[in-house]
Amino acid sequence: MLPKTYDPKPVEEKWTRLWQENRVFRAGIDKSRKSFTIVIPPPNITGALHMGHALNNALQDVLIRYRRLSGESSFWAPGTDHGGIATQNVLEKMLKAEGKTKEDLGREQFLKRMWDWYKECGGTILQQLKKLGCSLDFSPENIRFTMDETRAKAVYQAFKELWEKELIYRGERMINWCPRCYTALSDIEVEFEEERSHLWRIKYPVENSDSFVTVATTRPETMLGDMAVAVHPEDKRYRKLIGKNLKLPLTDRLISVIADEEIDMAFGTGAVKVTPSHDPVDFQISQRHGLAQMPVISYEGRMMNCREKYLGKKTALARKEIVEDLQALGLLEKEEPYTHNVGKCYRCSNHIEPLVSEQWFVRTRPLAEKALEKTKNGELTFYPESWQKPFDAWLEKIQDWCISRQIWWGHRIPAWYCRKCSGEGLHFDEKGELRSVSVKKGAKPAVSREKPLKCEHCGGQDFLQDPDVLDTWFSSALWPFSVFGWPSKTPELGYFYPTSALVTGYEILHLWVARMVMSGIFHLGELPFKKVYVHGIVRDKHGQKMSKSKGNVIDPLDMMAKYGTDSMRFSLLIQAVGGKDIPFSENSIIGGRNFVNKIYNVSRFLQMNLVPGENYELELEGADLSDRWILHRYNQTLSEYKKLMDEFLLPEALDKLYGFLWDEFCDWYIELAKPDLQTENKKKKLSILINVFLNSMKLLHPFMPFITEEIFADMKTSAGSTAKSLMDEKLPRPNKKLEDETSLRKMGVIMEIIKSIRTIRSQFTIPPRKEMRAVITSSNGALEDIKPFGHYIKNLARLSELELSKAGEKPKMSVSAVMGEFNIFVLMEGDIDPEKEKNRLSKERQALLAGTKTWEKKMQDGSFLKNAPEAEVEKIRQRIAENNDKISRIGLILKELER
RNA sequence: GGGCAGUUAGCUCAGCGGAAGAGCACCUCCCUUACAAGGAGGGGGUCACAGGUUCGAACCCUGUACUGCCCACCA
């Protein structure tokens, strides 16, 4: 005999192996069938899979399995992302533990270590996706990596095409610099966080005068690089000072007062210190006024170009000392608490230093405009659609994309400089390696994947490659087509591109999705996908983001080991409603675990009853009411399920299945069918039980692949299937022959009667096992309707005897209920307290009377009668009639109790 | 500072113009031969607040409050 509880572990291990061995997930080109393609958001190779990956990939797997079962040729290939800064940081940390730095190793050795790490970690992540049940084809030739040879070709091709169209350029701009990661970042890689700090008011002495101009700043340390103080041209306080010089404290420099419209007179003192090298706004002001730049903060985040005292000190320390020094000089007017937003690195959370630097950029506006056309004309749609607006808004305000990173791990920028022609433009470090390049000083890049043979200008052959690498998102942006071998015109590219849908979390809508859209249109002239399914973030049960530092991380691998993969998938998927964030707790998996066990026990029950080897083909002949009812409900559930799945309403579809299987199939239908399993009717009943159940398993399969596959394998022969896997089966189609609305109505009445008898039993604490006698009376034809199904009531309400009669007499020693058109009397043994019973019925009567009163009031309302639709009025008329009928019936029972 | 959501039972949410719902949690009774990871029954909500539209509002409109996200160069 099968054990009472389901043990997921051996089942999951078995099927994980068999699926790969039999290559059931293989997606080939099959022009006779529709294709369904999703490219996996490639996980970064930074460590292990987390809950977010579990959700993201479970959702994709649901879609892929559903489409595969629907007969489409599904493609979903595994892959990982090299993950640029994030991954480099992981290795740097590991080196630190060994007491080394990446400089100790040198670029070449460091990269070798990175590739070793990829081999180790990339494999682990794929292994974990397998555990999650993802129906990816893990054949080695199928595994993609954003830095493998094919993808590298794509990156070069993309760079070249953009360069040739002048959409990539090199220039000096204000960029976001992370001194910790030691690289430039794009604007969207900066996260703003509110921080409590101070606003300092500093007095700048006016030259040849005793007066001062007071400026307000949150960053006093940058004052060493001030080149001016700006005021609004119409600011009366300062108008006279415009053009005058100020003595910049702590330096021996003079700076001038300039006028700029952008200055807000109402903020601070209305006078702003202008630091062109370290503030984006100041940079713009300086451009407008032709101010010189003077950087005072280095790439390391230390003070430079300043007096000895501060030289080389970190900005935070310099800030403290400068404030103290100003105070000592009497130039600090005020220090007030101030809360403002501070930019932080999205990879290491350290403060971002805005500074001027020469970098590579993508000119995004022309690309964004094309993308906007597609979203505006409805070609690109979002599920849920509320993401469309923010997506569009971002494209409309898009800034040029800084794509160069000063790290080592990534695609090296395919630009080369002739040593001879580049003049002063090449800067080397102490080891003689090219460290940075200045185009302004003569360096002219030649774009090429390999080292160029000859310089176009001087014929020289000594080339140096640009030391920077590309933003990791640059290669991610090409993923939907690089996956298929672009720029080669592979058959896969032709068949699977554009892909069918993209499934992703909203946090990378700009970083990734928008860039894929722009790249797809630019390089292939076609959107990479037309549907974007956007999901939320898995949080802890209090809605907090999971993070190691908070210690609230739940590891999906632990959860799968403890409760099984199907259970975890269920609890994630059922909660993923409307793309909202999911508050996840271990507790929520238990619901999934219970459902898995419930299903397992259904199969156990059926297997205990069926005769192995026998074929239980669906027999409709002679189906009784409960059969017709469950088949009708199954059929309805199937149609609703398909509709929901096609609309990407996956949690809703799962919820429908859950309700159908647990409430209707288990709690009602199986219970109703049980007595028949003891009769010659057994085979017919089993045919319906097995067919409805196994078809439901097919519907459930995309969500919970392991248990459904296992059950199917155990029972398929009974349903006449020889399929090797459930996935070789087809999803059932709704069948008109199964429709039977009448059964729904009739079963509804019977279920209500059963429930009211159960309620009475419960109220009088009659043990469920104890058999009772009951009498049901009704003065009209309704009784005829239920007469053939008395045995349903007897069985499920546990009655030893059921009398159906027209006579309205209340049997002695009985408890009564009025349900619809029926009076129900449950016969009690021994005495019942007439007072208690009277009380109970009177209370119900009161409630009914109150209802009638409300409705009648409404019926006396002239404007209601005049304005409300006739159907509404009729409905209320009927309610009153029903109520009154019940009231009078209760009245009669009460009268009988009096005697 | 701008924009977008949300506020319904203890929790997570559905309902989006005609008698307040589900799941989980809770309480009571039951180890009934598929399942105690189960079954049956039950309690619990002025639908954030204030106005308005309507015969009728959780639902539509207008404010207010709070919460959450996204975007933004206010020193």
mmCIF file of C-alpha atoms in Angstrom, chain A residues 17-18 39 202 231 286 389 587:
data_model
loop_
_atom_site.group_PDB
_atom_site.id
_atom_site.type_symbol
_atom_site.label_atom_id
_atom_site.label_comp_id
_atom_site.label_asym_id
_atom_site.label_seq_id
_atom_site.Cartn_x
_atom_site.Cartn_y
_atom_site.Cartn_z
ATOM 1 C CA ARG A 17 16.658 12.703 -14.604
ATOM 2 C CA LEU A 18 14.114 11.121 -16.949
ATOM 3 C CA VAL A 39 14.398 33.703 -23.636
ATOM 4 C CA ILE A 202 29.428 79.075 4.370
ATOM 5 C CA VAL A 231 22.770 83.784 -8.170
ATOM 6 C CA SER A 286 29.807 75.911 -16.134
ATOM 7 C CA LYS A 389 3.098 54.342 -18.853
ATOM 8 C CA ASN A 587 4.212 29.290 6.327
#
